[in-house]
């Protein structure tokens, strides 16, 4: 007759009370895990979108580039450097970029914009840029042409086939000027991005800026976003201080801030759910102890040490919590597993506004085990705290008083 | 051989306005193999005295020695362990752990003593058979009558091989048949196994079976008679 068995039988002495307590935990765990899974799923989809759209998970820069984004703060991505990147585990793809500000003009129209030199093939593997070509064609390797974002094209009145004059400042004060025919117009889902500027092949950009062999950034794609921190520190360590490595959340802190703000909104709801759990268990535990005063007294009277009695009561409390979590997950896990595979589509009006921002319109779920581990830990900690009550009651049990109860 | 030696103990409750001298200057000793009843009107101090004898409560003054050990020298877990190995208890009611069967209830004390499973089994089955419950080993207390529950409690108290068994009104909740039956079992164990029993009671028929009758009034012993043993 071990203590765990006694504790197990004890919680079933009042079946309906235990069932109700467990049900409260089940409901809370169920709602909370579904909610968390949906939140985290949406966040990670959002991050993926941003990352795949532009920033990549990580970027390597000249150490001063982040402070001062000029063509002078560029670096030469040597074969060794690129090898370090491509051979770090978790890295799936990388692409070099050389970008700066330029003036673009056609006829008597002039405006400023970004000029981004890209490796057409590698860039497309990361950001799927060719997908956004509205008219014309995407760049071929070493292409002489230029891609314009739609708003820039519109304000310049530039058409396919027009030749643009680009004037900028090159590497270390060299003058930069060149002629580029418009090969394609890019129309992103986000209007803001359509004001960006122009894309050209990176070799042409290096010639234009006289920044031979140089790059402003190497954009890195990873197997998944959870690897970001790990790969970040690994690459940063190997490359040393002559380069700076930034992750997507440093490059686009707004995204992380938005996620954090949204998360803290969900916290309130979860705190309420967990309070339900806490009070449910606590109420039951108080009754379980108070209605057994005499019985507990008899156990100590006949020779059970108070520590052993406390162990039994502790187990009883833990069982309540653990059954609740287990049953809660038994219900929520299959549902979450299903929704991870089959995101819930949004109604079409809502979907449209999402798609404007280049975000796929659906409710995504995350099956990340951290969610479940966190839930289990929280309920476990709650039950541990609550179990202080019966444990202290057992340790401070007044024998003659309990026996007279 | 003296099992219990009580020297001038008192128990005074001060938690109400007036001081209550529940036990007031009691000197007593018990020999191995006694079958003694403590009687007296309600409030005379029987429970208080038995609780102190069993190490469940501590006297306000005076000393209690059990098997040569001064009870005042035992603290906390030591005292609990002392009870586990030396004293058997039968209370008036709710003696048993409701979620354990008759057998498990008796066995659980032996388990706390660290006795191996095989030995526990044999001893417990033997004792439960001796109290007439050989066929109810696997019944939980709620499935047993009051008398049967008290017999399980006696078996449990015996199982730990204590120096003596204390029983505070063990028959108070029993009908007359069960009372007689329980007393017969206790007496037989006393006679054949030399088990020491000290019990309190209000019941004249129970008093009649005792070999020694100690009468309390207002916390004092007013008589202590030893009857001729059969
Ligand atoms: N915890 C306590 N606090 C205050 N007074 C107490 C306490 N316990 C017992 N008493 C008092 O001590 C006296 C003796 O009580 P005790 O329970 O020992 O009597 P008893 O002989 O067992 O009575 P009964 O036959 O009714 O069981 C009574 O006056 C009782 O009110
Ligand atoms: Mg009493």
XYZ file of C-alpha atoms and ligand atoms in Angstrom:
667
model
C 0.000 0.000 0.000
C 2.136 2.910 -1.147
C 1.341 6.555 -0.552
C 0.612 7.315 -4.172
C -2.073 4.647 -4.215
C -3.651 5.987 -1.025
C -3.583 9.505 -2.472
C -5.100 8.294 -5.731
C -7.951 6.550 -3.939
C -8.487 9.563 -1.715
C -9.173 11.939 -4.576
C -11.888 9.598 -5.825
C -13.701 9.495 -2.486
C -15.858 12.345 -3.672
C -16.146 11.508 -7.334
C -18.364 14.362 -8.437
C -16.271 16.974 -6.692
C -13.096 15.644 -8.255
C -14.745 15.461 -11.667
C -15.882 19.081 -11.414
C -12.470 20.268 -10.281
C -10.754 18.343 -13.033
C -13.250 19.657 -15.579
C -12.454 23.241 -14.623
C -8.795 22.542 -15.254
C -9.602 20.706 -18.478
C -11.577 23.649 -19.828
C -8.899 26.152 -18.850
C -6.071 24.070 -20.290
C -8.080 23.405 -23.436
C -8.912 27.055 -24.083
C -5.537 28.300 -23.080
C -3.613 25.827 -25.222
C -5.794 26.426 -28.269
C -5.500 30.157 -27.803
C -1.742 30.054 -27.340
C -1.303 27.740 -30.278
C -3.288 30.098 -32.491
C -1.403 33.153 -31.298
C 1.982 31.583 -31.733
C 0.997 30.125 -35.077
C -0.097 33.539 -36.301
C 3.056 35.205 -35.027
C 5.375 32.744 -36.608
C 3.493 32.998 -39.879
C 3.797 36.758 -39.663
C 7.503 36.502 -39.000
C 7.926 34.062 -41.857
C 6.107 36.448 -44.119
C 8.298 39.372 -43.235
C 11.406 37.280 -43.371
C 10.595 35.669 -46.673
C 9.469 38.985 -47.990
C 12.547 40.970 -47.412
C 14.810 40.700 -44.406
C 15.676 37.031 -44.249
C 16.163 35.593 -40.761
C 19.672 36.957 -40.489
C 21.796 39.508 -42.290
C 25.532 40.021 -42.295
C 26.730 43.617 -42.595
C 29.781 45.805 -42.298
C 30.011 46.607 -38.559
C 29.207 50.293 -39.176
C 26.438 49.763 -41.686
C 23.648 49.677 -39.146
C 24.650 53.078 -37.780
C 25.289 54.673 -41.124
C 23.773 53.050 -44.152
C 26.089 54.307 -46.870
C 27.790 52.625 -49.769
C 31.085 53.099 -47.929
C 30.041 50.797 -45.125
C 30.074 47.721 -47.316
C 32.260 44.649 -47.204
C 33.674 42.016 -49.501
C 31.841 38.739 -49.056
C 34.799 36.467 -49.651
C 34.423 32.807 -50.537
C 35.524 31.945 -47.029
C 32.821 34.117 -45.525
C 30.147 32.688 -47.778
C 31.384 29.213 -46.952
C 31.095 29.877 -43.228
C 27.510 30.948 -43.796
C 26.472 28.141 -46.102
C 28.108 25.502 -43.951
C 26.505 26.550 -40.688
C 23.845 23.996 -39.906
C 20.335 25.348 -40.118
C 21.177 27.688 -43.019
C 19.261 26.799 -46.148
C 20.000 29.716 -48.490
C 21.784 33.022 -48.682
C 21.956 35.931 -51.130
C 24.160 39.007 -51.435
C 22.730 42.476 -51.866
C 24.337 45.798 -52.661
C 22.006 48.675 -52.109
C 22.055 52.419 -51.765
C 20.085 55.516 -52.560
C 19.871 56.797 -56.131
C 18.167 59.393 -58.283
C 16.116 57.931 -61.097
C 15.027 59.974 -64.065
C 13.292 59.493 -67.329
C 12.523 62.425 -69.594
C 12.085 65.439 -67.334
C 10.856 63.391 -64.371
C 13.228 62.637 -61.481
C 12.786 61.090 -58.082
C 14.781 59.333 -55.431
C 14.581 55.715 -54.431
C 16.485 52.681 -53.352
C 18.673 50.880 -55.835
C 19.054 47.281 -54.845
C 21.580 45.089 -56.543
C 20.531 41.466 -56.302
C 21.629 38.048 -57.407
C 18.473 37.307 -59.440
C 18.487 33.552 -58.855
C 19.439 33.473 -55.192
C 17.239 36.442 -54.352
C 14.284 34.751 -55.943
C 14.906 31.600 -53.909
C 14.614 33.639 -50.729
C 12.045 36.358 -51.379
C 10.263 34.954 -54.427
C 10.638 38.372 -56.026
C 9.647 37.215 -59.516
C 6.213 36.396 -58.153
C 5.454 40.119 -57.864
C 6.314 41.022 -61.479
C 3.271 42.855 -62.787
C 4.366 43.565 -66.353
C 7.542 42.718 -68.197
C 9.984 40.054 -67.057
C 12.189 39.225 -64.080
C 15.959 39.763 -64.233
C 18.285 37.146 -65.691
C 21.783 36.738 -64.220
C 24.003 39.620 -65.347
C 20.965 41.278 -66.844
C 21.462 44.863 -68.032
C 17.866 45.798 -67.274
C 16.112 47.196 -64.246
C 12.938 46.394 -62.326
C 10.879 49.322 -61.054
C 8.369 49.171 -58.239
C 4.972 50.257 -59.478
C 4.534 53.575 -57.638
C 7.970 54.750 -58.675
C 7.269 53.770 -62.276
C 3.984 55.635 -62.138
C 5.388 58.850 -60.719
C 8.185 58.816 -63.283
C 5.765 57.930 -66.043
C 8.174 55.149 -66.954
C 7.071 52.389 -69.313
C 8.568 49.042 -70.150
C 11.486 49.546 -72.486
C 12.126 53.158 -71.395
C 15.712 53.868 -70.437
C 16.260 55.347 -66.994
C 19.134 57.555 -66.025
C 20.486 56.741 -62.560
C 22.741 59.116 -60.686
C 24.212 58.448 -57.277
C 27.367 58.530 -55.256
C 29.693 55.553 -55.606
C 32.139 53.863 -53.294
C 34.510 56.330 -51.575
C 33.187 59.349 -53.444
C 33.365 57.915 -56.938
C 30.675 59.305 -59.179
C 27.983 56.893 -60.203
C 25.879 57.271 -63.301
C 24.323 54.796 -65.667
C 21.580 53.970 -68.122
C 19.225 51.073 -67.484
C 16.287 49.945 -69.600
C 13.090 49.116 -67.695
C 12.647 45.377 -67.964
C 9.794 44.841 -65.569
C 7.391 46.527 -63.180
C 6.948 45.074 -59.712
C 3.699 45.456 -57.846
C 3.852 44.266 -54.222
C 0.744 43.701 -52.142
C 1.767 46.481 -49.784
C 1.472 50.016 -51.210
C 4.337 51.148 -49.035
C 6.728 48.703 -50.626
C 5.718 49.917 -54.070
C 7.477 53.206 -53.292
C 10.763 51.359 -52.803
C 12.725 52.047 -56.018
C 14.535 49.730 -58.401
C 16.259 46.362 -58.589
C 19.218 45.587 -60.836
C 21.626 42.709 -61.098
C 24.288 42.865 -58.401
C 27.200 42.818 -60.880
C 25.729 45.854 -62.591
C 25.227 47.509 -59.217
C 28.872 46.920 -58.309
C 29.974 48.536 -61.550
C 27.536 51.404 -61.071
C 28.673 52.171 -57.516
C 32.317 51.307 -58.265
C 31.999 48.991 -55.310
C 33.665 46.022 -56.951
C 33.112 42.709 -55.183
C 31.351 44.485 -52.335
C 27.991 43.958 -50.683
C 25.870 45.785 -48.144
C 24.396 42.606 -46.831
C 24.239 38.858 -47.086
C 20.686 37.756 -46.438
C 20.323 34.333 -44.822
C 17.383 31.957 -44.803
C 17.059 29.212 -42.169
C 15.231 25.917 -41.921
C 12.869 27.522 -39.423
C 12.605 30.616 -37.293
C 13.263 28.818 -34.016
C 16.874 28.397 -35.135
C 17.378 32.147 -35.435
C 19.148 32.775 -32.132
C 21.290 29.686 -32.301
C 22.531 30.296 -35.846
C 22.900 33.991 -35.113
C 25.361 33.481 -32.312
C 27.189 30.765 -34.186
C 27.775 32.842 -37.298
C 28.564 35.960 -35.279
C 31.142 34.034 -33.298
C 32.833 32.567 -36.360
C 32.907 35.827 -38.298
C 34.168 37.889 -35.400
C 33.968 41.640 -34.945
C 34.823 42.582 -38.529
C 31.203 41.887 -39.382
C 27.915 42.452 -37.690
C 25.140 39.886 -37.769
C 21.566 41.031 -37.234
C 18.444 38.957 -36.851
C 15.059 39.790 -38.312
C 13.795 41.189 -35.039
C 16.697 43.615 -34.852
C 16.200 44.634 -38.463
C 12.418 44.997 -38.067
C 11.872 45.631 -34.348
C 8.288 46.766 -35.028
C 7.272 43.181 -35.765
C 8.643 41.916 -32.483
C 7.014 44.822 -30.644
C 3.695 44.115 -32.276
C 3.940 40.449 -31.320
C 4.935 41.268 -27.753
C 2.044 43.708 -27.407
C -0.404 41.156 -28.720
C 1.022 38.469 -26.458
C 0.597 40.592 -23.372
C -3.020 41.156 -24.400
C -3.557 37.396 -24.340
C -1.904 37.156 -20.954
C -4.868 38.770 -19.182
C -7.203 36.156 -20.574
C -4.836 33.391 -19.607
C -4.360 34.756 -16.114
C -8.132 34.585 -15.675
C -8.184 31.022 -16.929
C -5.406 30.030 -14.588
C -7.118 31.764 -11.694
C -10.121 29.546 -12.386
C -7.825 26.566 -12.181
C -6.200 27.836 -9.024
C -9.452 28.524 -7.195
C -11.001 25.295 -8.388
C -8.170 23.238 -7.017
C -7.776 25.306 -3.891
C -11.434 25.053 -2.911
C -11.403 21.322 -3.377
C -8.183 20.928 -1.455
C -9.488 22.959 1.479
C -12.526 20.703 1.675
C -10.444 17.572 1.273
C -8.389 18.554 4.297
C -11.053 20.013 6.560
C -13.515 17.150 6.206
C -10.793 14.669 7.127
C -9.377 16.351 10.209
C -10.172 13.437 12.457
C -8.944 10.851 10.006
C -5.639 12.683 9.605
C -5.390 12.901 13.380
C -5.919 9.150 13.719
C -3.208 8.482 11.144
C -0.678 10.533 13.086
C -1.877 9.062 16.392
C -1.229 5.498 15.280
C 2.248 6.351 14.081
C 2.334 8.112 10.730
C 4.939 10.822 10.659
C 3.589 14.191 9.629
C 5.987 14.359 6.721
C 4.480 11.183 5.300
C 0.989 12.514 5.783
C 2.056 15.722 4.021
C 3.370 13.616 1.137
C -0.003 11.936 0.693
C -1.824 15.262 0.709
C 0.715 16.771 -1.681
C 0.183 13.889 -4.081
C -3.576 14.314 -3.895
C -3.251 17.950 -4.935
C -0.805 17.169 -7.705
C -3.043 14.419 -9.056
C -5.927 16.841 -9.423
C -3.760 19.218 -11.426
C -2.108 16.548 -13.516
C -5.307 14.730 -14.432
C -6.743 18.071 -15.503
C -3.760 18.886 -17.683
C -3.640 15.410 -19.168
C -7.330 15.337 -20.058
C -7.183 18.940 -21.255
C -4.390 18.086 -23.650
C -6.059 14.884 -24.702
C -8.834 17.088 -26.068
C -6.826 20.029 -27.383
C -3.832 18.219 -28.927
C -5.667 16.416 -31.730
C -7.564 19.596 -32.544
C -4.375 21.641 -32.624
C -2.594 18.977 -34.669
C -5.431 19.153 -37.166
C -5.399 22.937 -37.388
C -1.623 23.051 -37.731
C -2.114 21.068 -40.947
C -5.330 22.784 -41.978
C -5.324 26.477 -41.071
C -8.779 28.002 -40.675
C -9.502 30.199 -43.698
C -10.774 33.710 -42.997
C -13.971 35.139 -44.485
C -13.191 36.745 -47.844
C -13.612 40.426 -46.797
C -11.129 39.996 -43.994
C -8.910 37.911 -46.215
C -8.606 40.721 -48.761
C -7.248 43.227 -46.291
C -4.698 40.722 -45.073
C -3.568 39.946 -48.564
C -2.922 43.617 -49.203
C -0.112 43.268 -46.698
C 1.212 40.183 -48.355
C 0.032 37.977 -45.496
C -1.757 34.792 -46.304
C -5.276 35.053 -44.958
C -5.946 32.252 -42.506
C -5.722 31.465 -38.802
C -2.548 29.524 -38.261
C -1.805 27.241 -35.331
C 1.492 26.311 -33.837
C 2.325 22.799 -32.716
C 5.472 23.970 -30.966
C 6.034 21.764 -27.917
C 7.109 24.811 -25.889
C 3.430 25.797 -25.708
C 2.538 22.522 -24.060
C 5.554 22.402 -21.822
C 4.748 25.907 -20.624
C 1.131 24.991 -19.883
C 2.130 21.905 -17.964
C 4.695 23.887 -15.984
C 2.200 26.600 -15.137
C -0.453 24.180 -13.890
C 2.238 22.226 -12.062
C 3.516 25.344 -10.336
C -0.029 26.409 -9.442
C -0.726 23.020 -7.878
C 2.594 23.081 -6.049
C 1.745 26.457 -4.552
C -1.738 25.285 -3.590
C -0.363 22.109 -2.092
C 1.468 24.252 0.432
C -1.877 24.498 2.175
C -2.418 20.794 2.908
C 1.284 20.272 3.491
C 1.396 22.982 6.141
C -1.856 21.697 7.605
C -0.323 18.250 7.957
C 2.939 19.482 9.402
C 1.167 21.706 11.935
C -1.524 19.209 12.807
C -2.620 19.491 16.438
C -3.232 15.942 17.487
C -5.681 16.267 20.379
C -7.679 18.886 18.497
C -7.934 16.762 15.360
C -8.933 13.707 17.356
C -11.770 15.588 19.007
C -12.976 16.969 15.645
C 6.975 -5.902 35.063
C 5.682 -2.319 34.976
C 4.702 -1.207 31.492
C 3.379 2.180 32.471
C 4.385 4.300 35.404
C 2.577 7.576 36.002
C 3.912 9.956 38.605
C 1.636 12.695 39.836
C 0.420 13.993 36.501
C -1.924 16.908 35.978
C -3.449 18.408 32.892
C -4.779 21.918 33.172
C -6.606 23.667 30.334
C -6.289 27.416 30.492
C -7.760 28.343 27.158
C -11.141 29.336 28.613
C -11.878 31.925 31.330
C -11.705 29.362 34.106
C -8.878 26.877 34.523
C -10.005 23.298 33.974
C -8.055 20.649 35.864
C -8.971 17.781 33.548
C -6.499 15.461 35.269
C -5.449 16.443 38.737
C -2.611 14.601 40.483
C -2.871 11.048 39.199
C -0.444 8.319 40.257
C -0.880 5.001 38.516
C 1.020 2.071 37.187
C 0.136 -0.840 34.927
C 1.705 -4.266 34.763
C 2.251 -6.347 31.673
C -0.913 -8.300 30.863
C -3.492 -6.123 32.595
C -7.065 -5.797 31.425
C -8.071 -2.520 32.989
C -11.076 -0.240 32.655
C -11.103 3.466 33.378
C -14.559 4.648 34.339
C -16.146 7.824 35.582
C -18.765 10.370 34.676
C -18.576 12.422 31.541
C -15.922 15.105 31.870
C -14.065 13.250 34.611
C -10.864 13.157 32.562
C -10.810 9.652 31.049
C -9.961 10.761 27.523
C -7.424 13.270 28.756
C -5.689 10.608 30.822
C -5.668 8.039 28.033
C -4.336 10.608 25.554
C -1.430 11.378 27.848
C -0.782 7.667 28.381
C -0.651 7.232 24.629
C 1.694 10.130 24.026
C -1.022 11.993 22.141
C -1.043 14.776 24.687
C 1.485 16.036 27.212
C 0.823 16.517 30.920
C 1.055 19.979 32.437
C 3.124 18.503 35.231
C 4.281 15.084 36.364
C 5.975 12.269 34.478
C 4.935 9.305 32.403
C 7.318 6.420 31.844
C 6.514 3.767 29.299
C 8.719 0.692 29.258
C 11.331 2.790 31.063
C 11.189 5.700 28.605
C 10.289 9.124 29.948
C 7.717 10.384 27.472
C 8.765 13.994 28.021
C 12.140 13.183 26.456
C 10.564 12.389 23.075
C 10.015 15.150 20.557
C 8.197 15.421 17.226
C 8.836 12.443 14.982
C 10.518 10.540 17.811
C 7.262 10.584 19.706
C 5.293 9.527 16.635
C 7.707 6.649 16.036
C 7.478 5.693 19.700
C 3.733 5.352 19.351
C 4.172 3.382 16.138
C 6.348 0.765 17.813
C 4.980 0.701 21.350
C 1.343 1.653 21.624
C -1.772 0.327 19.941
C -4.809 2.576 19.638
C -8.500 1.887 19.295
C -10.639 5.003 19.188
C -14.345 5.352 19.690
C -15.087 5.647 15.975
C -13.601 6.434 12.572
C -10.483 4.513 13.381
C -9.861 3.287 9.895
C -8.670 4.857 6.683
C -11.783 4.741 4.503
C -9.962 4.120 1.225
C -8.103 1.093 2.520
C -9.535 -2.405 2.897
C -9.594 -4.156 6.264
C -6.379 -5.927 5.383
C -4.681 -2.794 4.077
C -5.704 -0.841 7.167
C -4.012 -3.327 9.447
C -1.080 -3.713 7.114
C -0.339 -0.045 6.735
C 1.021 0.259 10.266
C 3.382 -2.626 9.626
C 4.479 -1.029 6.415
C 5.425 2.117 8.310
C 7.426 -0.110 10.643
C 9.273 -1.345 7.595
C 8.202 -4.958 7.877
C 8.586 -6.998 4.681
C 5.484 -7.714 2.624
C 5.343 -11.467 3.196
C 5.522 -11.139 6.942
C 2.945 -8.350 6.903
C 0.537 -10.492 4.949
C 0.739 -13.482 7.256
C 0.499 -11.480 10.428
C -2.434 -9.378 9.259
C -4.449 -12.261 7.869
C -3.847 -14.204 11.046
C -5.002 -11.330 13.247
C -8.058 -10.502 11.192
C -8.994 -14.155 11.303
C -8.512 -14.095 15.049
C -11.000 -11.219 15.404
C -13.441 -13.108 13.194
C -12.946 -11.191 9.960
C -11.080 -13.804 7.950
C -13.732 -13.519 5.265
C -13.806 -9.702 5.096
C -10.152 -9.024 4.355
C -10.841 -7.043 1.221
C -13.808 -5.022 2.433
C -13.480 -1.297 2.872
C -14.655 0.159 6.225
C -17.865 1.526 4.686
C -18.869 -2.059 3.882
C -18.335 -3.207 7.476
C -20.599 -2.834 10.511
C -19.502 -0.665 13.429
C -18.525 -3.735 15.411
C -16.553 -5.159 12.527
C -14.760 -1.847 12.067
C -13.769 -1.844 15.743
C -12.472 -5.383 15.412
C -10.341 -4.294 12.454
C -9.042 -1.474 14.648
C -8.126 -4.003 17.332
C -6.377 -6.163 14.753
C -4.501 -3.121 13.466
C -3.456 -2.147 17.001
C -2.256 -5.685 17.660
C -0.398 -6.027 14.391
C 2.343 -3.623 15.420
C 3.120 -5.804 18.485
C 2.739 -2.920 20.935
C 3.520 -2.981 24.648
C -0.146 -2.240 25.344
C -3.371 -1.199 23.663
C -5.328 1.916 24.625
C -9.004 2.033 23.788
C -11.102 5.137 24.503
C -14.720 4.005 24.689
C -14.273 1.350 22.003
C -17.846 0.142 22.380
C -19.638 3.478 22.664
C -21.027 3.258 19.147
C -21.840 -0.447 19.207
C -25.020 -2.385 19.907
C -24.964 -4.840 22.776
C -24.176 -7.909 20.650
C -21.221 -6.242 19.005
C -20.081 -4.882 22.352
C -20.049 -8.315 23.882
C -18.343 -9.784 20.855
C -15.583 -7.143 20.847
C -14.980 -7.517 24.568
C -14.795 -11.303 24.249
C -12.145 -10.955 21.565
C -10.172 -8.459 23.640
C -10.390 -10.658 26.706
C -9.322 -13.722 24.821
C -6.305 -11.901 23.379
C -5.487 -10.750 26.881
C -5.804 -14.207 28.326
C -4.019 -16.146 25.636
C -1.482 -13.677 24.257
C -0.961 -11.629 27.427
C -1.874 -8.458 25.539
C -2.267 -5.456 27.881
C -5.520 -3.554 27.386
C -6.451 -0.256 29.012
C -9.877 1.001 28.020
C -12.336 3.629 29.133
C -16.056 3.004 29.149
C -19.464 4.083 30.347
C -20.949 0.673 29.799
C -21.617 -1.392 32.929
C -21.386 -4.671 30.983
C -17.948 -3.715 29.782
C -16.871 -2.738 33.273
C -17.951 -6.155 34.469
C -15.426 -7.845 32.165
C -12.490 -5.766 33.389
C -9.985 -7.257 35.804
C -9.163 -3.900 37.250
C -11.437 -0.877 37.471
C -10.042 2.622 37.967
C -12.659 5.266 38.744
C -12.045 8.919 38.007
C -13.922 11.918 39.245
C -12.964 15.520 38.557
C -9.585 14.397 37.321
C -8.752 12.382 40.423
C -8.700 8.653 41.060
C -11.375 7.885 43.607
C -11.008 4.124 43.492
C -8.751 1.499 41.971
C -10.047 -2.056 42.430
C -8.440 -5.256 41.257
C -10.924 -8.065 40.856
C -10.032 -11.665 41.387
C -9.047 -13.074 38.018
C -11.447 -15.913 37.256
N -8.960 20.931 24.658
C -9.617 21.225 25.791
N -9.750 22.501 26.186
C -10.405 22.811 27.325
N -10.974 21.918 28.116
C -10.891 20.619 27.769
C -10.218 20.218 26.573
N -10.289 18.855 26.500
C -10.999 18.453 27.571
N -11.365 19.493 28.324
C -12.090 19.429 29.607
O -11.404 18.537 30.435
C -12.325 17.783 31.188
C -12.077 16.306 30.952
O -12.445 15.980 29.648
P -12.324 14.508 29.058
O -12.673 14.538 27.620
O -11.012 13.949 29.416
O -13.453 13.764 29.865
P -14.013 12.292 29.647
O -13.987 11.652 30.978
O -13.331 11.624 28.548
O -15.519 12.582 29.256
P -16.479 11.714 28.295
O -16.938 10.545 29.146
O -17.612 12.629 28.035
O -15.715 11.320 27.122
C -13.711 18.233 30.742
O -14.178 19.179 31.672
C -13.474 18.866 29.419
O -14.425 19.897 29.200
Mg -13.889 10.834 26.660
